[in-house]
C-alpha atoms as a printed R data frame, in Angstrom:
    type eleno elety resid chain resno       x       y       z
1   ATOM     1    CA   UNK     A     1  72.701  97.803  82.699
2   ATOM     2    CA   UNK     A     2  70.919  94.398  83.485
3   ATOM     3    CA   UNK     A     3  72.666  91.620  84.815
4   ATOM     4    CA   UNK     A     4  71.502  88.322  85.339
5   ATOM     5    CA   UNK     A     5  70.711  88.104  88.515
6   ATOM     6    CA   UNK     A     6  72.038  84.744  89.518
7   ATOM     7    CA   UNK     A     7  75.801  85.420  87.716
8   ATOM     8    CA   UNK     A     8  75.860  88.510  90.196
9   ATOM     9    CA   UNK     A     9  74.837  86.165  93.434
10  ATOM    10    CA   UNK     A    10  77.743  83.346  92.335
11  ATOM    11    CA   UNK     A    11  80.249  86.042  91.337
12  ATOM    12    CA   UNK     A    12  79.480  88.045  94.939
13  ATOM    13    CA   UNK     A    13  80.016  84.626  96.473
14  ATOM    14    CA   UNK     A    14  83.417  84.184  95.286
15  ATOM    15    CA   UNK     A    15  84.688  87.490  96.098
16  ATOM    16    CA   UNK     A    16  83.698  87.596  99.370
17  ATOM    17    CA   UNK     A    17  85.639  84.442  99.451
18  ATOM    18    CA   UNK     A    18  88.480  86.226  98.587
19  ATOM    19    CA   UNK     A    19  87.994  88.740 101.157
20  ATOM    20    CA   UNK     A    20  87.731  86.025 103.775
21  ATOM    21    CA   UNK     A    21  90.783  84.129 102.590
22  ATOM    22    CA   UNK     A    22  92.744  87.737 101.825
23  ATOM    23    CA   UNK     A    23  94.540  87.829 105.160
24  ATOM    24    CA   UNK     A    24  96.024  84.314 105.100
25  ATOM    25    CA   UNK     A    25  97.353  84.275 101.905
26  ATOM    26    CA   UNK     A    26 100.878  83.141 103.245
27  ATOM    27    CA   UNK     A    27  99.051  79.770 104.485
28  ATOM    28    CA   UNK     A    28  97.306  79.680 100.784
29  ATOM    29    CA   UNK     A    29 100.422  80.398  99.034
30  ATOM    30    CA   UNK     A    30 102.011  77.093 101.245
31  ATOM    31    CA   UNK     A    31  99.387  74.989 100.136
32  ATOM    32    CA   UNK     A    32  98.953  76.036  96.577
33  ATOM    33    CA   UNK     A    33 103.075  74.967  96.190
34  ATOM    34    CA   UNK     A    34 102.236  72.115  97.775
35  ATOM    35    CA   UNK     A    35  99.432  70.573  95.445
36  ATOM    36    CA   UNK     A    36 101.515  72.424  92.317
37  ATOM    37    CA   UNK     A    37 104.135  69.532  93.080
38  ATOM    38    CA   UNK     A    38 101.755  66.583  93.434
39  ATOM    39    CA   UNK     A    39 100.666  67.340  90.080
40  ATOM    40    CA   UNK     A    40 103.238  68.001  87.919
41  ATOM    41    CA   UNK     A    41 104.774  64.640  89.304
42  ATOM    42    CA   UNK     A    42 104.695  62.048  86.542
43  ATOM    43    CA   UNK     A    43 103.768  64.385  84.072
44  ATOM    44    CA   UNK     A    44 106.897  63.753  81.534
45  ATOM    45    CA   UNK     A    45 106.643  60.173  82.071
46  ATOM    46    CA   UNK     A    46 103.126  60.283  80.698
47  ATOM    47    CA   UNK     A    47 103.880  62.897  77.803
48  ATOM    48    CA   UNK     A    48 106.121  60.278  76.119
49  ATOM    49    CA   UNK     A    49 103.037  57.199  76.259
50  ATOM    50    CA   UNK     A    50 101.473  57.611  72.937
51  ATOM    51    CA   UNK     A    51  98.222  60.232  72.705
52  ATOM    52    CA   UNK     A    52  95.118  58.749  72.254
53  ATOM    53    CA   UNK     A    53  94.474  60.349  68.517
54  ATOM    54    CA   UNK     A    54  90.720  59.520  68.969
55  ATOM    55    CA   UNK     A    55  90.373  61.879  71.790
56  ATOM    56    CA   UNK     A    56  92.809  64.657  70.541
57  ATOM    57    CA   UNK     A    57  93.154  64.053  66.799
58  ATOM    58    CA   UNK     A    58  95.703  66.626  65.200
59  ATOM    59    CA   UNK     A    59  96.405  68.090  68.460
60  ATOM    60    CA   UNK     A    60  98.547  64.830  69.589
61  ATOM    61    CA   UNK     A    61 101.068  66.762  67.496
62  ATOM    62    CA   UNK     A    62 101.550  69.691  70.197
63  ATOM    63    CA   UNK     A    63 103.370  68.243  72.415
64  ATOM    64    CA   UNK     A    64 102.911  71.221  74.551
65  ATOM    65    CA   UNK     A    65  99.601  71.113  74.143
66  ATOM    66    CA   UNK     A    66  99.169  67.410  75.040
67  ATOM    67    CA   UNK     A    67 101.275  67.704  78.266
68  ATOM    68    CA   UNK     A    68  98.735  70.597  79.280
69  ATOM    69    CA   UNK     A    69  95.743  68.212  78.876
70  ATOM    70    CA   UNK     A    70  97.444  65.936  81.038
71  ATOM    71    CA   UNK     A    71  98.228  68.011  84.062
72  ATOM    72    CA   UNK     A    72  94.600  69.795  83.807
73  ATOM    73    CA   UNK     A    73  93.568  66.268  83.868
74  ATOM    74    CA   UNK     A    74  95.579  65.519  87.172
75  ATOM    75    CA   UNK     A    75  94.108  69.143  88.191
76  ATOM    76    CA   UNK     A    76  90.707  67.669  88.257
77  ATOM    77    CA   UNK     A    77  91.305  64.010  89.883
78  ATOM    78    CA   UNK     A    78  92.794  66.234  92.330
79  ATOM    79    CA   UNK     A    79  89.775  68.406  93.051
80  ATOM    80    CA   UNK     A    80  87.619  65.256  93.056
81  ATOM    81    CA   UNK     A    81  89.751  63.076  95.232
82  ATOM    82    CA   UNK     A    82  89.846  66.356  97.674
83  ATOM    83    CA   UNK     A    83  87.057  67.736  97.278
84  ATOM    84    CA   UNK     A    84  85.489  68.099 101.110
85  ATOM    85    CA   UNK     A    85  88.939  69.793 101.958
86  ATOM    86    CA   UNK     A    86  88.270  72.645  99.263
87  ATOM    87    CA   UNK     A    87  86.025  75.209  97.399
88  ATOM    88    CA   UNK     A    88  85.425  73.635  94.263
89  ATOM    89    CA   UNK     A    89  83.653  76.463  92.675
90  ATOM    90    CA   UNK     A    90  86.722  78.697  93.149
91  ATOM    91    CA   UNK     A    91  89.174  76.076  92.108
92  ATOM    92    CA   UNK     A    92  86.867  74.768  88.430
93  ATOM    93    CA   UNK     A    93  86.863  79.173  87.983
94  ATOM    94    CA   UNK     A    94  90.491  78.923  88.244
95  ATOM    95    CA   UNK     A    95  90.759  75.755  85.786
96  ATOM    96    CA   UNK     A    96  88.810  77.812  83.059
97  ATOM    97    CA   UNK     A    97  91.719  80.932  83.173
98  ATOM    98    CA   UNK     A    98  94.480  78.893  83.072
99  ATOM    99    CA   UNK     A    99  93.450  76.361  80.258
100 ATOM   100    CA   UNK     A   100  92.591  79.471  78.532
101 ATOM   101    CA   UNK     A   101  96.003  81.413  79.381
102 ATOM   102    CA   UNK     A   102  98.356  78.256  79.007
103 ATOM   103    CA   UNK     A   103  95.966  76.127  75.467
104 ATOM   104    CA   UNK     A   104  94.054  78.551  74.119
105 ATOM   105    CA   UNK     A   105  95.028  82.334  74.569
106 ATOM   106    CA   UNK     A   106  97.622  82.279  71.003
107 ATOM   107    CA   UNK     A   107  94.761  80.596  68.823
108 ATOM   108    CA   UNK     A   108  96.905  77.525  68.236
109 ATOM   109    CA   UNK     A   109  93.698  75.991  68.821
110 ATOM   110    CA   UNK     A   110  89.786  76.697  68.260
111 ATOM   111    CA   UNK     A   111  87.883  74.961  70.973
112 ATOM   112    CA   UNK     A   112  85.894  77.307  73.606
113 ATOM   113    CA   UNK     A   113  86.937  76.893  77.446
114 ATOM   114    CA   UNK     A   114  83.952  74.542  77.704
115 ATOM   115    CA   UNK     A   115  84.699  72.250  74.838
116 ATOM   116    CA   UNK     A   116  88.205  72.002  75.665
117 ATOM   117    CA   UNK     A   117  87.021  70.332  79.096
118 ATOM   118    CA   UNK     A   118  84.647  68.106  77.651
119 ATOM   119    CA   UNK     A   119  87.511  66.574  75.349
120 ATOM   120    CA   UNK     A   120  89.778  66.360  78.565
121 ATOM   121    CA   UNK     A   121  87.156  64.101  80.486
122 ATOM   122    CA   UNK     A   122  86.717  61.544  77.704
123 ATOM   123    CA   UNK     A   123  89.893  59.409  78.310
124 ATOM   124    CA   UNK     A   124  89.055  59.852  82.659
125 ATOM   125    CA   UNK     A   125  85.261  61.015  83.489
126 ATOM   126    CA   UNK     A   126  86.020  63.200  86.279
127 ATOM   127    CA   UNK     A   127  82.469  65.730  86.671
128 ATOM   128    CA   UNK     A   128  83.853  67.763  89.301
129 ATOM   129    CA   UNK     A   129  83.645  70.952  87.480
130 ATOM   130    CA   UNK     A   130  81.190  70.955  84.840
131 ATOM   131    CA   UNK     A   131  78.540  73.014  86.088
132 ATOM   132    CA   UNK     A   132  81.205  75.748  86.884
133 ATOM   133    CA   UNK     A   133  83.008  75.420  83.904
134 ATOM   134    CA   UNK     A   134  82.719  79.007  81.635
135 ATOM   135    CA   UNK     A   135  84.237  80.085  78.659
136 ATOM   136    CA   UNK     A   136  86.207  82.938  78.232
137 ATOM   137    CA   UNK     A   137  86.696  85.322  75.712
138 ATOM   138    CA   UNK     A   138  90.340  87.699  74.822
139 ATOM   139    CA   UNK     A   139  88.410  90.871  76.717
140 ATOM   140    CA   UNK     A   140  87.606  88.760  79.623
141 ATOM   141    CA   UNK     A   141  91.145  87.465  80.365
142 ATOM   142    CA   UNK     A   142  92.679  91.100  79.777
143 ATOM   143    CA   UNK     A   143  90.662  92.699  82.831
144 ATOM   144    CA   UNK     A   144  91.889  89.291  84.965
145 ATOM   145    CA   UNK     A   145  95.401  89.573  84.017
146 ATOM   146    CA   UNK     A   146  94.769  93.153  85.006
147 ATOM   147    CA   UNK     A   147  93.601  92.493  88.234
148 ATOM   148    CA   UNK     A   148  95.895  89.507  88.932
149 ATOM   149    CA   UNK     A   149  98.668  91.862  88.492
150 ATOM   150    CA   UNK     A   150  97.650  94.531  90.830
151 ATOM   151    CA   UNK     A   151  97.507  92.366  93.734
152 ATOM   152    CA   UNK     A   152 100.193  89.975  92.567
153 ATOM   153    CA   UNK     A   153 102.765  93.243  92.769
154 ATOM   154    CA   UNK     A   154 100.896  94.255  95.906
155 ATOM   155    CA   UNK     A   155 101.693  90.968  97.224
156 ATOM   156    CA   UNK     A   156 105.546  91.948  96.755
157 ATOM   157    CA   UNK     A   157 105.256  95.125  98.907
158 ATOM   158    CA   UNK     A   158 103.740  93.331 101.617
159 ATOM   159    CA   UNK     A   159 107.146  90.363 101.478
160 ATOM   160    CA   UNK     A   160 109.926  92.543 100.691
161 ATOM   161    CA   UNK     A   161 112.146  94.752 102.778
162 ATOM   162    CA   UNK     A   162 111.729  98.477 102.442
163 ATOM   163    CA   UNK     A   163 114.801  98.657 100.421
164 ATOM   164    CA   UNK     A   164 112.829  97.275  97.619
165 ATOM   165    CA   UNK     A   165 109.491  98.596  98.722
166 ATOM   166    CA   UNK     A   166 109.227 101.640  96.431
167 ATOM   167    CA   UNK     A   167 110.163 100.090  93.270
168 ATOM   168    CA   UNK     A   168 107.204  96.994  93.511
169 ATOM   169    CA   UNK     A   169 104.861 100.817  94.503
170 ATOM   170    CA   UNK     A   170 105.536 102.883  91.266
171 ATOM   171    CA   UNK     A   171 104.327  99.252  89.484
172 ATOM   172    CA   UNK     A   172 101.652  99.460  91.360
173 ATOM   173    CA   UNK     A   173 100.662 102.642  90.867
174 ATOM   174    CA   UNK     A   174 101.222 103.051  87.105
175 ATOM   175    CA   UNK     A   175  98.902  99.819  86.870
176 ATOM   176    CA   UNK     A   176  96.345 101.125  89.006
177 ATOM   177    CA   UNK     A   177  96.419 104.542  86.951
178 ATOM   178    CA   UNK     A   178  96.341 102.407  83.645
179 ATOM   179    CA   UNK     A   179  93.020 101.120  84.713
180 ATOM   180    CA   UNK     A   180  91.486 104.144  85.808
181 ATOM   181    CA   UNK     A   181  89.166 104.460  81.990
182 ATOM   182    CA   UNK     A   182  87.845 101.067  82.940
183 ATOM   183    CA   UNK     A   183  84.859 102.100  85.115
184 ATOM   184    CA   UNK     A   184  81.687 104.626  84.407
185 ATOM   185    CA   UNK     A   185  80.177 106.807  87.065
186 ATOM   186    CA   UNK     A   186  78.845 105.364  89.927
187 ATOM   187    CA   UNK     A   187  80.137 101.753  88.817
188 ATOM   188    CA   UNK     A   188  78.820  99.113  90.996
189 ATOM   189    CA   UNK     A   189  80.318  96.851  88.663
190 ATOM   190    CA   UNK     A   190  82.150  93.877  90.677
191 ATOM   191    CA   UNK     A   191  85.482  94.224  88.448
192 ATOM   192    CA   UNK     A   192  85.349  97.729  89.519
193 ATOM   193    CA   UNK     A   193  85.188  96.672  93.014
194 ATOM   194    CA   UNK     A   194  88.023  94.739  92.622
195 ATOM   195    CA   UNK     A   195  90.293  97.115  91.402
196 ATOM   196    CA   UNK     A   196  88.740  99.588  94.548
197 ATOM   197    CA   UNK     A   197  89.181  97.018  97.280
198 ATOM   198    CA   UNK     A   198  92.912  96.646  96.035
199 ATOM   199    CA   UNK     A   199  93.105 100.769  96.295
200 ATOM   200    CA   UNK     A   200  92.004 100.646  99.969
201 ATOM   201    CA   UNK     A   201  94.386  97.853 100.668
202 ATOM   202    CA   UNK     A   202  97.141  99.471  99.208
203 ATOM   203    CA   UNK     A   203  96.905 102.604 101.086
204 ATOM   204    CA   UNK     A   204  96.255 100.972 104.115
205 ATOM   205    CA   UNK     A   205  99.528  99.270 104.063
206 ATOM   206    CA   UNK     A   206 101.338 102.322 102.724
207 ATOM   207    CA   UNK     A   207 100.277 104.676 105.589
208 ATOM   208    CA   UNK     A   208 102.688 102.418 107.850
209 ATOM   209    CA   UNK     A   209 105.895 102.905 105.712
210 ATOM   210    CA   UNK     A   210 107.831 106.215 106.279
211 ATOM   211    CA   UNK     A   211 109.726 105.585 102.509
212 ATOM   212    CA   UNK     A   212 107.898 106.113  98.784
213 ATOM   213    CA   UNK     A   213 106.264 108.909  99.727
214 ATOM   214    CA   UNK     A   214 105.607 109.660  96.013
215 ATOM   215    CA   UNK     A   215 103.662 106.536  95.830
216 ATOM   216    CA   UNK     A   216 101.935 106.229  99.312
217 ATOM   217    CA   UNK     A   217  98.306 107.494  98.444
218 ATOM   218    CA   UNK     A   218  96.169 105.911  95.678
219 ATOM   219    CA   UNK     A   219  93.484 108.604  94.434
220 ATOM   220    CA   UNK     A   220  90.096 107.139  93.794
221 ATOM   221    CA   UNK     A   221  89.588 106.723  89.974
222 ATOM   222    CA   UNK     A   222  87.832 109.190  88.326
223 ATOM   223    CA   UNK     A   223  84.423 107.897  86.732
224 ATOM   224    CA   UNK     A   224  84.117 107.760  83.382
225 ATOM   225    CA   UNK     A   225  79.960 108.755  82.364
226 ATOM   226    CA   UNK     A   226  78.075 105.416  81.055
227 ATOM   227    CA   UNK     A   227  78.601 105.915  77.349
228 ATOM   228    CA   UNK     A   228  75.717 103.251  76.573
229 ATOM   229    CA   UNK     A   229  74.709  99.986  78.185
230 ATOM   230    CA   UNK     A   230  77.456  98.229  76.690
231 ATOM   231    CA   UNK     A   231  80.181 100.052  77.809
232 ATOM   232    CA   UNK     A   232  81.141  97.473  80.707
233 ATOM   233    CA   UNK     A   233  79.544  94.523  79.539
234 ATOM   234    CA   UNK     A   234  79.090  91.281  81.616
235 ATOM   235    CA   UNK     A   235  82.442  89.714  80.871
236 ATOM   236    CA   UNK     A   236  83.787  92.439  83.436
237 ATOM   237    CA   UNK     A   237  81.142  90.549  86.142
238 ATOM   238    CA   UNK     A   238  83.368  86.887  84.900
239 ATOM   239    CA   UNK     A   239  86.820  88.333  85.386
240 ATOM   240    CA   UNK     A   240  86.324  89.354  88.832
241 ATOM   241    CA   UNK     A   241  85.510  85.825  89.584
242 ATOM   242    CA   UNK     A   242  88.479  84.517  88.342
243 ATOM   243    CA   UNK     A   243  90.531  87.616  89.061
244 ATOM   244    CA   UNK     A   244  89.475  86.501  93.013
245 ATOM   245    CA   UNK     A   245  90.796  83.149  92.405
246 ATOM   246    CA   UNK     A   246  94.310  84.369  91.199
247 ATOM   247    CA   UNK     A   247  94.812  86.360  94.343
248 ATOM   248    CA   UNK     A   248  92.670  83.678  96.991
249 ATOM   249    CA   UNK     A   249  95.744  81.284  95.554
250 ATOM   250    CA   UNK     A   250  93.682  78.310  96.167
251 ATOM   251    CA   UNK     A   251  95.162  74.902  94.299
252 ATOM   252    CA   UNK     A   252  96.919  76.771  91.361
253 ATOM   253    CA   UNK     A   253  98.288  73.533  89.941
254 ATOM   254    CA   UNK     A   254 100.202  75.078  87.505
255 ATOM   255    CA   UNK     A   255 101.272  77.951  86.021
């Protein structure tokens, strides 16, 4: 399967990030909660000024809608105004999922991921993400929701008491095993990685309970043969960027 070359270097970049940031995602957590506040404050206030019709046309009637452009708006002054203090390439990847999951995901609205950010800039020029920008397509946010919820549920195991431990496990575990058609032999695909590394971590943390038994091992998936070139196509290569994002936690203004 051919890749381009420099989407594999940026999308190896950011999930090494991940791995980096993977054991201090209680501090991330704290921070991300922190920024989540600054900039939702002010945001009703603003959704009742009137919306600039040359900038958003028709779609000054979502109200919804509208309040979303303003907070993705606040999203990116943040990231500008902060921008030494944080990885911006992570964070603008993170912008594209959620104005996809939160504006465009129930085709309300036809603009691409891309467009949508150019009409948000116009009434406040803020650049900060534009060259990391991407658009994304239904496919591409399935396998990150996918991902996202592996680790967010593994992310339960690892804060709850073991009273509670085996229930967030069998989630786990039937999500895992609902993935396991996603990859072909001898994968080195990066979403496939993902869904691996979370495998490892899993058991890893498993091996020290003495409960759930029934749901302590993960089994590596079994390889599906490469049906034809297309059979994980590049979009998997996208969602593992911003499936790294969801679990690295870093400034998830809203959700």
């Amino acid at each position: 399967m051919n890749y381009n070359k420099s989407k594999i270097h940026q999308t190896n970049a950011i999930y090494n990030t991940f791995i980096i940031k993977y054991d201090s995602v209680s501090e991330i957590i704290s921070a991300q909660q922190r920024i989540k506040k600054e900039c939702n404050v002010g945001t009703d206030e603003e959704n009742n000024k009137p919306c600039d019709r040359l900038i958003f046309g028709d779609d000054c009637n979502d109200t919804n809608f509208y309040r979303n452009c303003l907070i993705a708006d606040k999203y990116l002054t943040h990231l500008k105004d902060n921008s030494s203090e944080l990885n911006i390439n992570v964070a603008c990847k993170y912008f594209s999922y959620w104005t996809y999951k939160e504006m465009l995901s129930d085709n309300k609205h036809s603009y691409s991921v891309r467009k949508l950010h150019e009409i948000i800039i116009q009434s406040k020029p803020v650049h900060i993400c534009k060259d990391y920008v991407e658009d994304i397509t239904t496919e591409t946010f399935k396998n990150i929701d996918n991902l996202n919820k592996l680790y967010q549920n593994f992310m339960e195991i690892l804060r709850v008491d073991d009273k509670y431990t085996c229930n967030q496990a069998k989630i786990c575990v039937d999500l895992y095993k609902s993935l396991e058609k996603t990859c072909y032999s001898n994968s080195d695909d990066l979403f496939c990685k993902g869904i691996e590394k979370f495998r490892e971590a899993y058991n890893k943390t498993m091996e020290t309970k003495e409960i759930c038994k029934e749901y302590k091992i993960l089994q590596p998936s079994p390889k599906h043969s490469e049906r034809s070139s297309n059979t994980i196509p590049v979009v998997a290569i996208t969602a593992i960027s911003f499936a790294s994002i969801m679990t690295y936690k870093v400034n998830k203004c809203y959700s």
